Coordinates of N, CA, C and O in Angstrom, one line a residue:
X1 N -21.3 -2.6 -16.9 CA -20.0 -2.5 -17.4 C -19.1 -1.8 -16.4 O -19.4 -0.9 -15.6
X2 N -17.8 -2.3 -16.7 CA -17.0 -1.5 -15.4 C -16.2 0.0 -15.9 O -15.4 0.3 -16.8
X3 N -16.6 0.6 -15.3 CA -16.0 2.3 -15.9 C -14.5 2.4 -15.6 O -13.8 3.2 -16.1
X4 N -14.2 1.3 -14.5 CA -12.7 1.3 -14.3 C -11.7 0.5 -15.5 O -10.6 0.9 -15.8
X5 N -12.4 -0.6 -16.0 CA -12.0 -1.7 -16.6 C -11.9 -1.1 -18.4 O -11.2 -1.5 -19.4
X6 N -12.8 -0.1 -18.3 CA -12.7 0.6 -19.6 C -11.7 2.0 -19.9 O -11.7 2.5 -21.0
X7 N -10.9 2.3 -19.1 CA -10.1 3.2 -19.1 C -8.2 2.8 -19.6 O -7.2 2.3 -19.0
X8 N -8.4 3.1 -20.5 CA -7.0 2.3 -20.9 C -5.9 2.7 -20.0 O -6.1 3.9 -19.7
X9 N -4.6 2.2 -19.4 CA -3.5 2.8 -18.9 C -2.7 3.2 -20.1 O -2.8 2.8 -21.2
X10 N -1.9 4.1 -19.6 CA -0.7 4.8 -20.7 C 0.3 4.0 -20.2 O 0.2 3.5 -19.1
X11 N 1.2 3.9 -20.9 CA 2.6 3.5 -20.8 C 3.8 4.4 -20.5 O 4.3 4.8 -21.6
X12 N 4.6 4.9 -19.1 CA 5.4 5.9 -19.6 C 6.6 5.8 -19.8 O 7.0 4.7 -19.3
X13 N 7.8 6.8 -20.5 CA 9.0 6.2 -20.7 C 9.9 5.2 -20.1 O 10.0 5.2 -18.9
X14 N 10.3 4.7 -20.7 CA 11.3 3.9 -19.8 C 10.7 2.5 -19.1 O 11.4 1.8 -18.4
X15 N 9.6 2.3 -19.3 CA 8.8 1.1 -18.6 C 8.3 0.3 -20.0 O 7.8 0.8 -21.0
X16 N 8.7 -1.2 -19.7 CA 8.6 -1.9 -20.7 C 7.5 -2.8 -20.3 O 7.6 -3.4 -19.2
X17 N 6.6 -3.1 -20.9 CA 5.3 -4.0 -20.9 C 5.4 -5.1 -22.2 O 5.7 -4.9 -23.4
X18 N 5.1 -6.4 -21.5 CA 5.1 -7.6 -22.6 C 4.0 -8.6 -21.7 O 4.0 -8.9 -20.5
X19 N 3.0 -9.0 -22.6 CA 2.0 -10.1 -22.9 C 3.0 -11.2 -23.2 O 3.8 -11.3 -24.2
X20 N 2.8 -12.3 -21.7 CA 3.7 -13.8 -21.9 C 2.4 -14.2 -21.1 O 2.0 -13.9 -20.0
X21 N 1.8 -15.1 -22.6 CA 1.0 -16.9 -22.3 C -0.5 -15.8 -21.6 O -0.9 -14.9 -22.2
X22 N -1.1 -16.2 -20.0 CA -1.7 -14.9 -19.8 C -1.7 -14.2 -18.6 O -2.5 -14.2 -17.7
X23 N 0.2 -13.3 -19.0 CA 0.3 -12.8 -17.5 C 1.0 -11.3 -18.2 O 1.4 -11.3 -19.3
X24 N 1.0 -10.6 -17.6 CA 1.2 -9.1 -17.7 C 3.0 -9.2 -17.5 O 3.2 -10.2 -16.7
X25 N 3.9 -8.7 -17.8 CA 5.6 -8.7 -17.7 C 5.8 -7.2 -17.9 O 6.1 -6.8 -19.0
X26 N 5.8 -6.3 -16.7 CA 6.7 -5.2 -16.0 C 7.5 -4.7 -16.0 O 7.7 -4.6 -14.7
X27 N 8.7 -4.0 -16.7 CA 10.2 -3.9 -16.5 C 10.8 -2.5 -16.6 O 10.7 -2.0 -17.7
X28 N 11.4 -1.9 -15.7 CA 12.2 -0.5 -15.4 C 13.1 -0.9 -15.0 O 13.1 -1.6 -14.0
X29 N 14.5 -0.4 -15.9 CA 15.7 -0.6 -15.6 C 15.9 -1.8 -15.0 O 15.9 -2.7 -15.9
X30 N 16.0 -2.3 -13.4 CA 16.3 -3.4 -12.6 C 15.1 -3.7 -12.2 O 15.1 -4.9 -12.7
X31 N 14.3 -3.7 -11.8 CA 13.2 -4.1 -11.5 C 11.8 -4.5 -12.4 O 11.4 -3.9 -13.4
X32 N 11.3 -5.4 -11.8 CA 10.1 -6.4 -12.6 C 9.3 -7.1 -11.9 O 9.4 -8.0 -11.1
X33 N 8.2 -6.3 -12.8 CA 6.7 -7.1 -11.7 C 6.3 -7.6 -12.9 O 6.6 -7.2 -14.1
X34 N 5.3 -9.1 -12.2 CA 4.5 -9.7 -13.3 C 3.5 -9.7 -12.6 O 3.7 -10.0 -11.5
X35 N 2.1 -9.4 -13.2 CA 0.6 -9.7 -13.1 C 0.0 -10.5 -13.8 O -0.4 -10.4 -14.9
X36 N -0.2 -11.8 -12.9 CA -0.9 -12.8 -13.6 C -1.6 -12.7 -13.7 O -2.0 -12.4 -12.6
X37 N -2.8 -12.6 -14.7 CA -4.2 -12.8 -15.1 C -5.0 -13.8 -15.2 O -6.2 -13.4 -15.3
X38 N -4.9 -15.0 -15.2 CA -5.3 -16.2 -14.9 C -5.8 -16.7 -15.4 O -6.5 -17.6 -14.9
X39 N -5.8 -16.3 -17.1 CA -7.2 -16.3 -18.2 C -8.4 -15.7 -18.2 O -9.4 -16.1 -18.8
X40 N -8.4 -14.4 -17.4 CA -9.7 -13.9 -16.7 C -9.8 -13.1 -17.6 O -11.0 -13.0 -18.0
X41 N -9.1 -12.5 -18.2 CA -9.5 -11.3 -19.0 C -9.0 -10.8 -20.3 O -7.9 -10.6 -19.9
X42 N -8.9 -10.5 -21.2 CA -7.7 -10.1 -22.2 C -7.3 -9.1 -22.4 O -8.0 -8.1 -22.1
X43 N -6.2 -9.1 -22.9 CA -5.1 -7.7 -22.7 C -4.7 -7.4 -24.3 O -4.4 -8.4 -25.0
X44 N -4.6 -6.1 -24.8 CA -3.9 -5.7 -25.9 C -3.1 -4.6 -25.4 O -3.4 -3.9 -24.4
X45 N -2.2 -4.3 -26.2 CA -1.2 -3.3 -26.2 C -1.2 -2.5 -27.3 O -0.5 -3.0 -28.2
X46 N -1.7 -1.3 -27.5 CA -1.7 -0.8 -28.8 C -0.9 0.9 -28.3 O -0.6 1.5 -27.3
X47 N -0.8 1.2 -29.3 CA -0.3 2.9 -29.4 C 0.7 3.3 -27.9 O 0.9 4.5 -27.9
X48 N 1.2 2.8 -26.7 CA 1.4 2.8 -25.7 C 0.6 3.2 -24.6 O 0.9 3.8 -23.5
X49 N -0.5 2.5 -25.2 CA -1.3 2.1 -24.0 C -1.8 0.3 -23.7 O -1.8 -0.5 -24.7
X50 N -2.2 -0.1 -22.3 CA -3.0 -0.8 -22.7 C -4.3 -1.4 -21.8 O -4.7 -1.1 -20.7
X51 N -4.6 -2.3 -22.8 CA -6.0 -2.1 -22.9 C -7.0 -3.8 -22.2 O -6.8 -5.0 -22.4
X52 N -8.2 -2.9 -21.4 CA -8.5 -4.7 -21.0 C -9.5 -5.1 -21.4 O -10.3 -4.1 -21.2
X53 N -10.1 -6.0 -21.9 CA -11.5 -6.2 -21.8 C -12.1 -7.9 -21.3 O -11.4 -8.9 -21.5
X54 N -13.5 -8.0 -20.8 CA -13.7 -9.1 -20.4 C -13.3 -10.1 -21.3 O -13.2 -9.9 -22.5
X55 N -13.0 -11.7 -20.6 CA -13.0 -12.6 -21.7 C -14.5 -13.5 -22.2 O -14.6 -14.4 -23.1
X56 N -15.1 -13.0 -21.6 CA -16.4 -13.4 -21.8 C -17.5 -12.8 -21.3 O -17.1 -12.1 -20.3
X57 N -18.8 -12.6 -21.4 CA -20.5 -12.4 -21.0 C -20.7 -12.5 -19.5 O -21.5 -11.8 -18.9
X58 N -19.6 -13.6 -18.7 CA -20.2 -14.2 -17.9 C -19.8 -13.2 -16.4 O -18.7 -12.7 -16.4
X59 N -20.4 -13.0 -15.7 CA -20.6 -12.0 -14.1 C -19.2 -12.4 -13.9 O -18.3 -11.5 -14.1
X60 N -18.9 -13.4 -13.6 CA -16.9 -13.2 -13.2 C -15.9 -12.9 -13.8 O -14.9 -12.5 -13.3
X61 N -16.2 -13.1 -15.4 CA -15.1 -12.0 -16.2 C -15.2 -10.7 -16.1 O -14.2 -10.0 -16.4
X62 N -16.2 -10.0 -15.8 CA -16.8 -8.4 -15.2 C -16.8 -8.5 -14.4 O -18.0 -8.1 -14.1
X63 N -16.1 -8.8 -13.3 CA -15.9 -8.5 -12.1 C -14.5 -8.9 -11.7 O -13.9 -8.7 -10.7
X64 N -14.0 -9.4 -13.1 CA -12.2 -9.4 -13.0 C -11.4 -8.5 -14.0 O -10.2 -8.4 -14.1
X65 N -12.3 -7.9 -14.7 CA -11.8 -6.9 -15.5 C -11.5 -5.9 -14.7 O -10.3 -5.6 -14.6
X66 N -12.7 -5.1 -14.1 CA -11.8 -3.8 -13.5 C -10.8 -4.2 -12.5 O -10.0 -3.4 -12.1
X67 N -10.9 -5.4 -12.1 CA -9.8 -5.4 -10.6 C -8.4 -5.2 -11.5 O -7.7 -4.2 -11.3
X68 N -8.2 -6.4 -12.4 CA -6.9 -6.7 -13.0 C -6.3 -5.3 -13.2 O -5.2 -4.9 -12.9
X69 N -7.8 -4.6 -14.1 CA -7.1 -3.2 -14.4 C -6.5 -2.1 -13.4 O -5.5 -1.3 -13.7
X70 N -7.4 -2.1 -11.8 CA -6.7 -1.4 -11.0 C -5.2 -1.8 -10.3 O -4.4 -1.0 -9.9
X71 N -5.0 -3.5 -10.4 CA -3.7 -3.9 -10.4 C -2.7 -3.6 -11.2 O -1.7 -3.1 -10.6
X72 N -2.8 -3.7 -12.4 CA -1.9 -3.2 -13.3 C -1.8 -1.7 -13.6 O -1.0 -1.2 -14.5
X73 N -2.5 -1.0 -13.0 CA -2.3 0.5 -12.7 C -1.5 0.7 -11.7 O -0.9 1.8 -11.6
X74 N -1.5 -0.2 -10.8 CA -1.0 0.1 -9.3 C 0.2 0.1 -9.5 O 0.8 1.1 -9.1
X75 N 1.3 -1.4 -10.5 CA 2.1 -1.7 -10.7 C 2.8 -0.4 -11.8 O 4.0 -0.3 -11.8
X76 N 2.1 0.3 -12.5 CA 2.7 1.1 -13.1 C 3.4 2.1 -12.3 O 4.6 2.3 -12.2
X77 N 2.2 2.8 -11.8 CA 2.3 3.7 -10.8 C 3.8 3.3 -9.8 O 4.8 4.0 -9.6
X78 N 3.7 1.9 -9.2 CA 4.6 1.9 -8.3 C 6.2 2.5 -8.8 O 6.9 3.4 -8.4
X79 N 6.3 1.2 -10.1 CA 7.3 1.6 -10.6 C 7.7 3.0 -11.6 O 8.7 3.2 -12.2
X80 N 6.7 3.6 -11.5 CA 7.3 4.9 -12.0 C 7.5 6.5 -11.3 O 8.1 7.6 -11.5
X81 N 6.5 5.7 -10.2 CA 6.5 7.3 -8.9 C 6.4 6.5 -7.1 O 6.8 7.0 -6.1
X82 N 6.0 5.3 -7.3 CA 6.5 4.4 -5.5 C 5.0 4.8 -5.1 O 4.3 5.4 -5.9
X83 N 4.7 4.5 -3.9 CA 4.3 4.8 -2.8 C 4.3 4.9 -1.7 O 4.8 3.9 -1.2
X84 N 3.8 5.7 -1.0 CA 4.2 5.8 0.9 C 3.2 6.2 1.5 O 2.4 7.1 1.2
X85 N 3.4 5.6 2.5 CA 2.7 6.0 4.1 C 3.0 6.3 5.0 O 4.0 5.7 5.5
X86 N 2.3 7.5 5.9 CA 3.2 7.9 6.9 C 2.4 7.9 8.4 O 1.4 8.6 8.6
X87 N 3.3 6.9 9.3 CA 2.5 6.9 10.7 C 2.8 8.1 11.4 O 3.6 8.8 10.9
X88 N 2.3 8.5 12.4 CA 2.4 9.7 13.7 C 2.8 9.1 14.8 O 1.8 8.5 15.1
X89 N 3.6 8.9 15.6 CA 3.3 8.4 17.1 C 3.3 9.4 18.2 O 4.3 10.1 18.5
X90 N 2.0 9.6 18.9 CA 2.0 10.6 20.2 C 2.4 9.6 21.1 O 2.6 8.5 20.8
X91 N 2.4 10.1 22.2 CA 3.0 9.6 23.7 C 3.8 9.7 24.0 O 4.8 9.3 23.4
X92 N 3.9 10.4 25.5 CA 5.3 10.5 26.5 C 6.2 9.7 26.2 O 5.6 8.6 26.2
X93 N 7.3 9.6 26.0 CA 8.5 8.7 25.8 C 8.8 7.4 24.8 O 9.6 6.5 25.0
X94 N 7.7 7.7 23.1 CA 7.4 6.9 22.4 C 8.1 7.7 21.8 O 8.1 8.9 22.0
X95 N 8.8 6.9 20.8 CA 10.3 7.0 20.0 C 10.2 5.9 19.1 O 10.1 4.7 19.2
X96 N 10.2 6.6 18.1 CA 10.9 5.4 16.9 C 12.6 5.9 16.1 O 12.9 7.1 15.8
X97 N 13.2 4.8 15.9 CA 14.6 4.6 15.5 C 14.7 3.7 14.8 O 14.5 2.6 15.2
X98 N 15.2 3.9 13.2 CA 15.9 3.2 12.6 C 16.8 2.5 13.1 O 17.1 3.1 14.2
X99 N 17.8 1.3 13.0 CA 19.3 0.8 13.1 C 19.5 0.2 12.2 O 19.4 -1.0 12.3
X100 N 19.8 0.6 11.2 CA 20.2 -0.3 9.5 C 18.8 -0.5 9.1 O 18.0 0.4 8.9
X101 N 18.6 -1.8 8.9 CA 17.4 -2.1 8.5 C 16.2 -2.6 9.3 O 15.1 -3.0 8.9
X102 N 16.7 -2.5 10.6 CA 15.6 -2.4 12.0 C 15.0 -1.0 13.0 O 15.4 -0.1 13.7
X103 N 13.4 -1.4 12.4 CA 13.3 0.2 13.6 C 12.9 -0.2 14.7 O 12.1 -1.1 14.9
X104 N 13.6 0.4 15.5 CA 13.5 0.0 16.7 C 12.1 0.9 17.2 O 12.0 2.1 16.7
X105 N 11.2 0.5 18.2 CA 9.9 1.2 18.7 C 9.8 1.1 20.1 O 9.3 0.2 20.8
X106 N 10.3 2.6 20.7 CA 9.4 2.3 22.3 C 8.0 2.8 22.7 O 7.7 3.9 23.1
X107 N 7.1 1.7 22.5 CA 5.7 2.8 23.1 C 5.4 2.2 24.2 O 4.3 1.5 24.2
X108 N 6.4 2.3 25.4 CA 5.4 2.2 27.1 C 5.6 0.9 27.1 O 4.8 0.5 28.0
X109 N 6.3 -0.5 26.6 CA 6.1 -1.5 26.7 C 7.6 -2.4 27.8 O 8.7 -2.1 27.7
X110 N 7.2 -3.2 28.4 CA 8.5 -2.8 29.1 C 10.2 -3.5 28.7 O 11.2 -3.8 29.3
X111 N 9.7 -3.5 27.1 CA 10.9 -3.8 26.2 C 10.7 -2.9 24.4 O 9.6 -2.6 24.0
X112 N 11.5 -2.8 23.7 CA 11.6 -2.4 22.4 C 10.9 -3.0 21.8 O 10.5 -4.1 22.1
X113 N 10.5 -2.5 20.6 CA 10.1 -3.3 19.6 C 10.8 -3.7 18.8 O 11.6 -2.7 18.8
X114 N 11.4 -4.5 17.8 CA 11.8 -4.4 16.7 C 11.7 -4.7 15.7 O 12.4 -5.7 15.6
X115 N 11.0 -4.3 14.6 CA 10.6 -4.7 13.3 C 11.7 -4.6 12.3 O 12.2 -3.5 11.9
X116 N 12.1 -5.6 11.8 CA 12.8 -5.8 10.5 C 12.0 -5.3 8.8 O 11.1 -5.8 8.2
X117 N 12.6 -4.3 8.4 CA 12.5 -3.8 7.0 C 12.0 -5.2 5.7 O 12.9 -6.0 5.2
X118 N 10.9 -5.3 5.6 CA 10.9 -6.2 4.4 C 11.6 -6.1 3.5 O 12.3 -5.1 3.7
X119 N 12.1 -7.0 2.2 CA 12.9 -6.6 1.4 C 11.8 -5.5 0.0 O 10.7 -5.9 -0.3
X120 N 12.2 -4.4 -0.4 CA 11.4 -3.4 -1.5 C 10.8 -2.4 -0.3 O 10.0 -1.6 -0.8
X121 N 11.0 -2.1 1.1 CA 10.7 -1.4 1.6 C 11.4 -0.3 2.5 O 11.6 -0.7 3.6
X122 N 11.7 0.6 2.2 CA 12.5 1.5 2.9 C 11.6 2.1 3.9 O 10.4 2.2 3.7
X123 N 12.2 2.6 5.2 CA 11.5 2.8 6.3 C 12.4 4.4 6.9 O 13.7 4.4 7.1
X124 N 11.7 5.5 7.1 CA 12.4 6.2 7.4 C 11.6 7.4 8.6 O 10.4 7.8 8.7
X125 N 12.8 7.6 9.5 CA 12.1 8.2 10.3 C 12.4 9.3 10.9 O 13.5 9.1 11.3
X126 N 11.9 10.6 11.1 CA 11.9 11.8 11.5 C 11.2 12.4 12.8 O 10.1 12.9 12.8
X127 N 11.9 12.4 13.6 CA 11.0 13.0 14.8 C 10.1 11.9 15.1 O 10.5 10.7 15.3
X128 N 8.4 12.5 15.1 CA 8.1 11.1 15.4 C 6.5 10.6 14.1 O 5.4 10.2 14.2
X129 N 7.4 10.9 13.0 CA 6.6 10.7 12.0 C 7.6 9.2 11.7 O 8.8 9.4 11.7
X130 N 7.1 8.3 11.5 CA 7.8 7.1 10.3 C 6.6 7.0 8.8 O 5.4 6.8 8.6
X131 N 7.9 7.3 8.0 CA 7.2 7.1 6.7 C 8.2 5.9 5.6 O 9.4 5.9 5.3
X132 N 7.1 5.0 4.9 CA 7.5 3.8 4.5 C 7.5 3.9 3.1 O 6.6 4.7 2.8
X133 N 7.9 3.6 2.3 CA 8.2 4.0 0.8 C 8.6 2.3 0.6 O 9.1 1.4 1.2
X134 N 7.7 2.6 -1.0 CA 7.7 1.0 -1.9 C 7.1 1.2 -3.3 O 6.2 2.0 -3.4
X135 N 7.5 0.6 -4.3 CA 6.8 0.4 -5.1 C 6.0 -0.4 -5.4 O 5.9 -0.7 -6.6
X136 N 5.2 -1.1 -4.3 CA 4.1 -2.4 -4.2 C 3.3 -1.8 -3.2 O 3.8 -1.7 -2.1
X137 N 1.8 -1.2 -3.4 CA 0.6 -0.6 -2.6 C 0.2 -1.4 -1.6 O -0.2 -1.0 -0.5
X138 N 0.2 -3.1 -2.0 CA 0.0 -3.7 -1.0 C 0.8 -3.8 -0.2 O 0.5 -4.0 1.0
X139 N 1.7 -3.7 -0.5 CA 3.1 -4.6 0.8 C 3.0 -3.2 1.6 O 2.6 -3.2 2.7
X140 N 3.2 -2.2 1.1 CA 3.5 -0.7 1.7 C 2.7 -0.7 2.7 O 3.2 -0.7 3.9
X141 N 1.2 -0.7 2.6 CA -0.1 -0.7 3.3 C 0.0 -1.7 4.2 O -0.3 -1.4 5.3
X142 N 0.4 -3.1 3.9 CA 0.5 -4.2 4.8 C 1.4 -3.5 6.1 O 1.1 -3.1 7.2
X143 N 2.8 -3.4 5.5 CA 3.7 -2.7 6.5 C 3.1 -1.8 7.7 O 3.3 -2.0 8.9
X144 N 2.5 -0.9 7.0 CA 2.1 0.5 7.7 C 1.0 0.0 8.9 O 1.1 0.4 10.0
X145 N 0.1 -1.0 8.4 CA -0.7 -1.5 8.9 C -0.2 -2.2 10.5 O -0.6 -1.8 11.6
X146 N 0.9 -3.4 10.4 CA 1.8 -3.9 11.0 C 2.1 -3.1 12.2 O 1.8 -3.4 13.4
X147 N 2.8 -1.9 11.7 CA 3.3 -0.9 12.9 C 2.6 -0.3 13.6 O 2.8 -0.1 14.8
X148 N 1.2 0.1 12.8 CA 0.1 1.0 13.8 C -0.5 -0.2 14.5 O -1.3 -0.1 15.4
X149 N 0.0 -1.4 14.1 CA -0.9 -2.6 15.0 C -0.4 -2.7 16.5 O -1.1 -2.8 17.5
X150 N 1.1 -2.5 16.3 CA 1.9 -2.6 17.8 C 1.3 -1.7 19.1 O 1.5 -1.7 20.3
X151 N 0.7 -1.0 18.2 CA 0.4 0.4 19.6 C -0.9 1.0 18.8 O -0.5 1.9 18.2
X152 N -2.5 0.8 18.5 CA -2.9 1.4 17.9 C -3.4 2.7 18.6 O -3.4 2.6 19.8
X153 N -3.8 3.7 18.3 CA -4.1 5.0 19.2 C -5.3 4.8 19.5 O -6.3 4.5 18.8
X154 N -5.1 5.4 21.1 CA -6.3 4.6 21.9 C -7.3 6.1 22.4 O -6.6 6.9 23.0
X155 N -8.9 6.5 22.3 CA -9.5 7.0 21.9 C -10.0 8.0 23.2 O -11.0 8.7 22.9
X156 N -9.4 8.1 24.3 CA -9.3 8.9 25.6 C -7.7 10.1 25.1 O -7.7 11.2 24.7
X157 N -6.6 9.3 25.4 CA -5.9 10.8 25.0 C -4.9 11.0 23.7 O -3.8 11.6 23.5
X158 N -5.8 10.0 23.0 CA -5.1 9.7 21.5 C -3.7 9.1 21.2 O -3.1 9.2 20.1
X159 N -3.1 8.3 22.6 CA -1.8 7.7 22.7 C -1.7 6.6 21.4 O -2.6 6.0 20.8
X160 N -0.7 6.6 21.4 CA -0.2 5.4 20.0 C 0.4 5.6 18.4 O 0.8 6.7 17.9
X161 N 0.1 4.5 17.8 CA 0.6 5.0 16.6 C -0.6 5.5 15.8 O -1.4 5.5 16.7
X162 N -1.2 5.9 14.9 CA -1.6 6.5 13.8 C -1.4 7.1 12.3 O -0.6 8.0 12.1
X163 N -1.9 6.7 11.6 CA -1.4 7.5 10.1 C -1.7 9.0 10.3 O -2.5 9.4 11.2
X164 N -1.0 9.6 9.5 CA -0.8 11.0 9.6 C -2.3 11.3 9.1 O -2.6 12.4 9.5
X165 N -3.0 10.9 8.7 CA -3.7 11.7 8.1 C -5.0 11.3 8.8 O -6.1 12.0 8.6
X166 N -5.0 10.4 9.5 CA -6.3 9.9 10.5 C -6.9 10.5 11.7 O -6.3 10.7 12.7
X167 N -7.8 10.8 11.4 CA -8.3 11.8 12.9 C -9.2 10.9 13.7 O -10.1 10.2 13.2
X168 N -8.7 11.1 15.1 CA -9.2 10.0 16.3 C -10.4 10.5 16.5 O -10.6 11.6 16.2
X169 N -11.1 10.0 17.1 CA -12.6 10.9 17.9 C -12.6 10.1 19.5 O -12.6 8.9 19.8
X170 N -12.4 11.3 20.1 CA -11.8 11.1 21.3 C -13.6 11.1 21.7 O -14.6 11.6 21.2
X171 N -13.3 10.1 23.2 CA -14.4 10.4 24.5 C -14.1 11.3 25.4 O -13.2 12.1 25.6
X172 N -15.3 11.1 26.1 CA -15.1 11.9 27.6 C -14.2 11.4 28.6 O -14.4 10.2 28.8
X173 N -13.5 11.8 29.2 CA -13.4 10.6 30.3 C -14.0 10.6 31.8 O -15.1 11.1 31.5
X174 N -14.0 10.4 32.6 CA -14.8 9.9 33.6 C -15.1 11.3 34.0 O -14.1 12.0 33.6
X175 N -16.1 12.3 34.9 CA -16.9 13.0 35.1 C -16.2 13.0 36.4 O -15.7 11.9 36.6
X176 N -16.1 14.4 37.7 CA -15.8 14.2 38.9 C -17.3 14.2 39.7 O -18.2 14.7 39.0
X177 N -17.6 13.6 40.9 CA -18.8 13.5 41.5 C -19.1 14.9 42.1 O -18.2 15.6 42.7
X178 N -20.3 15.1 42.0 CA -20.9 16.2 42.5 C -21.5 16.3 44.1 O -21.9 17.4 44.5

């Protein structure tokens, strides 16, 4: 049985939830997500929570029960508190810069980078932390993923991008002859 799939979500103010046909319907103020379900599982809505359970016996409805349910948790979550990630960039003369909706990136390359802001993603940057804010876990993560791709930090003197929270394990580097 899935321990995740049995935990009901709450509902919190201001967030409207509706069962259409068999897909999940999302709504805060202006924005709206739908989670489709795909007939995999069934959904009730009781007391302002709600609730999932398999639609059948069979090993693939129990094994789409808890997912669905960590989905539609995610989607709560987004829309009621976002999420974000935040890179580090070390190296001599590595700079990141917003310009509207493009950040601009120098890490050592012998031109800029420039990455365009998806649309639901704000990109913001301080010194030399960038942190990306969304209310979609995937998109957020994809993004973050993207940037540390351009330069990932490389394991001699920890140059590149990185999430703030990731610790490199550096080597030795080469030994002088005796």
């Amino acid at each position: 049985m899935s321990r995740i799939g049995k935990k009901p979500i709450s509902i919190p103010n201001g967030l409207e939830v509706k069962i259409d046909g068999s897909s999940l319907k999302f709504k805060k103020s202006n924005n709206e997500k739908e989670l489709d379900l795909k007939g995999h599982v069934d959904v009730k809505i009781e007391d302002g929570k709600i609730e999932f359970s398999p639609k059948g016996e069979d090993r693939q409805s129990r094994a789409y029960w808890g997912t669905y349910r960590a989905l539609a948790n995610n989607i709560v979550l987004g829309l009621t508190e976002g999420f974000s990630k935040q890179l580090e960039i070390n190296g001599v003369g590595y700079r990141a810069a917003m310009k509207g909706k493009v950040l601009e990136l120098n890490l050592g390359f012998s031109h800029p980078i420039n990455f365009e802001s998806p649309k639901g993603i704000e990109i913001f940057v301080d010194k030399n932390v960038v942190t990306i804010k969304g209310d979609d876990k995937q998109q957020v993560g994809q993004v973050a993923a993207e940037i540390r791709g351009f330069r990932p930090p490389e394991p001699y003197k920890g140059k590149g991008i990185k999430y703030l929270e990731e610790h490199i394990i550096r080597k030795a580097g080469k030994t002088a002859k005796k």
